[in-house]
Amino acid sequence: SYTLELTQESSHSVKWTLKEAKMMSRNEGLWALRDDGNGGTHATYEVDVGLPGLIPKSISDRLTGVTLPQTLQRFKDRCEALAGAERE
């Protein structure tokens, strides 16, 4: 488990930094939303994750190369489903 400190930068963005964790040495990132000009929203996600010392590369690769993209895809799918329901 880990704890993040969230900071709202504007009405359209939030940043975070790692406060406490057992398996991470760094976790910083942001979400920023903007109107795409076509009735949709463009979401920008940035993250910088650091794992301590001797974490096997297979684990760090899984976290950043597999788990993170899956999480983002689920987020995108959920947003699109909510937007579709809202339009009905």
Coordinates of N, CA and C in Angstrom, one line a residue:
S1 N 0.8 -1.2 0.0 CA 0.0 0.0 0.0 C 0.9 1.2 0.0
Y2 N 0.3 2.3 -0.4 CA 1.0 3.6 -0.4 C 0.0 4.8 -0.2
T3 N 0.6 5.9 0.1 CA -0.2 7.1 0.3 C 0.3 8.2 -0.6
L4 N -0.6 8.9 -1.3 CA -0.3 10.0 -2.2 C -0.9 11.3 -1.6
E5 N -0.2 12.3 -1.8 CA -0.7 13.7 -1.5 C -1.1 14.3 -2.8
L6 N -2.4 14.6 -2.9 CA -3.0 15.2 -4.1 C -3.1 16.7 -3.9
T7 N -2.8 17.4 -5.0 CA -2.9 18.9 -5.1 C -3.7 19.3 -6.3
Q8 N -4.8 20.0 -6.1 CA -5.5 20.5 -7.3 C -4.8 21.7 -7.8
E9 N -4.3 21.6 -9.1 CA -3.6 22.7 -9.7 C -4.5 23.7 -10.3
S10 N -5.6 23.3 -10.8 CA -6.6 24.2 -11.4 C -7.9 23.4 -11.4
S11 N -9.0 23.9 -12.0 CA -10.2 23.2 -12.0 C -10.2 22.0 -13.0
H12 N -9.1 21.9 -13.7 CA -8.9 20.9 -14.7 C -7.7 20.0 -14.6
S13 N -7.0 20.1 -13.4 CA -5.8 19.3 -13.3 C -5.6 19.0 -11.8
V14 N -5.0 17.8 -11.6 CA -4.6 17.4 -10.2 C -3.2 16.8 -10.3
K15 N -2.3 17.1 -9.4 CA -1.0 16.5 -9.3 C -0.9 15.7 -8.0
W16 N 0.0 14.7 -8.0 CA 0.3 14.0 -6.8 C 1.8 13.7 -6.6
T17 N 2.1 13.5 -5.3 CA 3.4 13.1 -4.9 C 3.3 12.0 -3.8
L18 N 4.3 11.1 -3.8 CA 4.3 10.0 -2.8 C 4.6 10.6 -1.4
K19 N 3.7 10.2 -0.5 CA 4.0 10.5 0.9 C 4.6 9.4 1.7
E20 N 4.1 8.2 1.4 CA 4.5 7.0 2.2 C 4.3 5.7 1.3
A21 N 5.3 4.8 1.4 CA 5.1 3.6 0.6 C 6.1 2.6 1.1
K22 N 5.8 1.3 0.9 CA 6.7 0.2 1.2 C 7.5 -0.3 0.0
M23 N 6.8 -0.2 -1.2 CA 7.4 -0.8 -2.4 C 7.7 0.2 -3.4
M24 N 7.6 1.5 -3.1 CA 8.0 2.5 -4.1 C 8.8 3.6 -3.5
S25 N 9.8 4.1 -4.2 CA 10.6 5.2 -3.7 C 10.1 6.5 -4.3
R26 N 9.3 6.5 -5.4 CA 8.9 7.7 -6.0 C 7.6 7.4 -6.7
N27 N 6.6 8.3 -6.7 CA 5.4 8.2 -7.4 C 4.9 9.6 -7.5
E28 N 5.1 10.3 -8.7 CA 4.7 11.6 -8.9 C 4.0 11.6 -10.3
G29 N 2.9 12.5 -10.4 CA 2.2 12.5 -11.6 C 1.1 13.5 -11.6
L30 N 0.4 13.5 -12.7 CA -0.7 14.4 -12.9 C -1.8 13.9 -13.8
W31 N -3.0 14.4 -13.6 CA -4.1 14.3 -14.6 C -4.4 15.7 -15.0
A32 N -4.6 15.9 -16.3 CA -5.0 17.2 -16.8 C -6.1 17.0 -17.9
L33 N -7.2 17.7 -17.8 CA -8.3 17.6 -18.7 C -8.4 18.9 -19.5
R34 N -8.8 18.7 -20.8 CA -9.1 19.9 -21.6 C -10.1 19.5 -22.7
D35 N -10.9 20.5 -23.0 CA -11.9 20.4 -24.1 C -11.1 20.1 -25.4
D36 N -11.6 19.1 -26.1 CA -10.9 18.8 -27.4 C -11.5 19.6 -28.6
G37 N -12.4 20.4 -28.3 CA -13.0 21.3 -29.4 C -14.1 20.6 -30.2
N38 N -14.3 19.3 -30.0 CA -15.3 18.5 -30.7 C -16.3 17.9 -29.8
G39 N -16.5 18.5 -28.7 CA -17.5 18.0 -27.7 C -17.0 16.9 -26.8
G40 N -15.7 16.6 -26.9 CA -15.1 15.6 -26.0 C -14.1 16.2 -25.1
T41 N -13.4 15.3 -24.4 CA -12.4 15.8 -23.4 C -11.1 15.0 -23.7
H42 N -10.0 15.7 -23.7 CA -8.7 15.1 -23.9 C -8.1 15.0 -22.5
A43 N -7.7 13.8 -22.1 CA -7.1 13.6 -20.8 C -5.6 13.3 -20.9
T44 N -4.8 14.0 -20.2 CA -3.4 13.8 -20.1 C -3.0 13.2 -18.8
Y45 N -2.3 12.1 -18.8 CA -1.8 11.4 -17.6 C -0.3 11.3 -17.7
E46 N 0.3 11.7 -16.6 CA 1.8 11.6 -16.5 C 2.1 10.9 -15.2
V47 N 3.1 10.0 -15.2 CA 3.5 9.4 -14.0 C 5.0 9.1 -14.0
D48 N 5.6 9.2 -12.9 CA 7.0 8.9 -12.7 C 7.1 8.0 -11.5
V49 N 7.4 6.7 -11.7 CA 7.4 5.8 -10.5 C 8.8 5.3 -10.4
G50 N 9.3 5.3 -9.2 CA 10.6 4.7 -8.8 C 10.4 3.6 -7.8
L51 N 11.1 2.5 -8.1 CA 11.0 1.3 -7.2 C 12.4 1.2 -6.5
P52 N 12.4 0.9 -5.2 CA 13.6 0.9 -4.4 C 14.6 -0.3 -4.8
G53 N 15.8 0.0 -4.7 CA 16.9 -0.9 -4.9 C 16.8 -2.1 -5.7
L54 N 16.6 -3.2 -5.1 CA 16.8 -4.5 -5.7 C 15.5 -5.2 -6.2
I55 N 14.5 -4.4 -6.6 CA 13.3 -5.0 -7.1 C 13.6 -5.6 -8.5
P56 N 13.2 -6.8 -8.7 CA 13.5 -7.5 -10.0 C 12.9 -6.7 -11.1
K57 N 13.7 -6.7 -12.2 CA 13.2 -5.9 -13.4 C 11.9 -6.5 -13.9
S58 N 11.6 -7.8 -13.8 CA 10.4 -8.3 -14.2 C 9.2 -7.7 -13.5
I59 N 9.4 -7.4 -12.2 CA 8.3 -6.8 -11.5 C 8.1 -5.3 -11.9
S60 N 9.2 -4.6 -12.0 CA 9.1 -3.2 -12.4 C 8.5 -3.0 -13.8
D61 N 8.9 -3.9 -14.7 CA 8.4 -3.9 -16.1 C 6.9 -4.2 -16.1
R62 N 6.5 -5.1 -15.2 CA 5.1 -5.5 -15.2 C 4.3 -4.3 -14.7
L63 N 4.8 -3.6 -13.7 CA 4.1 -2.4 -13.1 C 3.9 -1.3 -14.1
T64 N 5.0 -1.0 -14.8 CA 5.0 0.2 -15.7 C 4.6 -0.2 -17.1
G65 N 4.9 -1.4 -17.5 CA 4.6 -1.8 -18.9 C 3.3 -2.5 -19.2
V66 N 2.7 -3.1 -18.1 CA 1.5 -3.9 -18.3 C 0.4 -3.3 -17.5
T67 N 0.6 -3.3 -16.2 CA -0.5 -2.9 -15.3 C -0.9 -1.4 -15.5
L68 N 0.0 -0.5 -15.7 CA -0.3 0.9 -15.9 C -1.2 1.1 -17.2
P69 N -0.7 0.5 -18.4 CA -1.6 0.7 -19.6 C -3.0 0.0 -19.4
Q70 N -3.1 -1.1 -18.7 CA -4.4 -1.7 -18.4 C -5.2 -0.8 -17.6
T71 N -4.7 -0.1 -16.6 CA -5.4 0.8 -15.7 C -5.9 2.0 -16.5
L72 N -5.0 2.5 -17.4 CA -5.4 3.7 -18.2 C -6.6 3.3 -19.2
Q73 N -6.5 2.1 -19.8 CA -7.5 1.6 -20.7 C -8.9 1.5 -20.0
R74 N -8.8 0.9 -18.7 CA -10.1 0.8 -17.9 C -10.6 2.2 -17.6
F75 N -9.7 3.2 -17.3 CA -10.2 4.5 -17.0 C -10.8 5.1 -18.3
K76 N -10.2 5.0 -19.4 CA -10.8 5.5 -20.7 C -12.1 4.9 -21.0
D77 N -12.2 3.5 -20.9 CA -13.5 2.8 -21.1 C -14.6 3.3 -20.2
R78 N -14.3 3.5 -18.9 CA -15.3 4.0 -18.0 C -15.7 5.4 -18.3
C79 N -14.8 6.3 -18.6 CA -15.1 7.7 -19.0 C -16.0 7.7 -20.2
E80 N -15.7 6.9 -21.2 CA -16.5 6.9 -22.4 C -17.9 6.3 -22.2
A81 N -18.0 5.3 -21.3 CA -19.3 4.7 -20.9 C -20.1 5.8 -20.2
L82 N -19.5 6.5 -19.3 CA -20.3 7.5 -18.5 C -20.7 8.7 -19.5
A83 N -19.8 9.0 -20.4 CA -20.2 10.1 -21.3 C -21.3 9.6 -22.2
G84 N -21.3 8.4 -22.7 CA -22.4 7.9 -23.5 C -23.7 7.8 -22.7
A85 N -23.7 7.4 -21.5 CA -24.9 7.4 -20.7 C -25.4 8.8 -20.4
E86 N -24.5 9.7 -20.3 CA -25.0 11.1 -20.0 C -25.7 11.7 -21.3
R87 N -25.3 11.3 -22.4 CA -25.8 11.8 -23.7 C -27.2 11.2 -24.0
E88 N -27.5 10.1 -23.4 CA -28.8 9.4 -23.7 C -30.0 10.1 -23.0

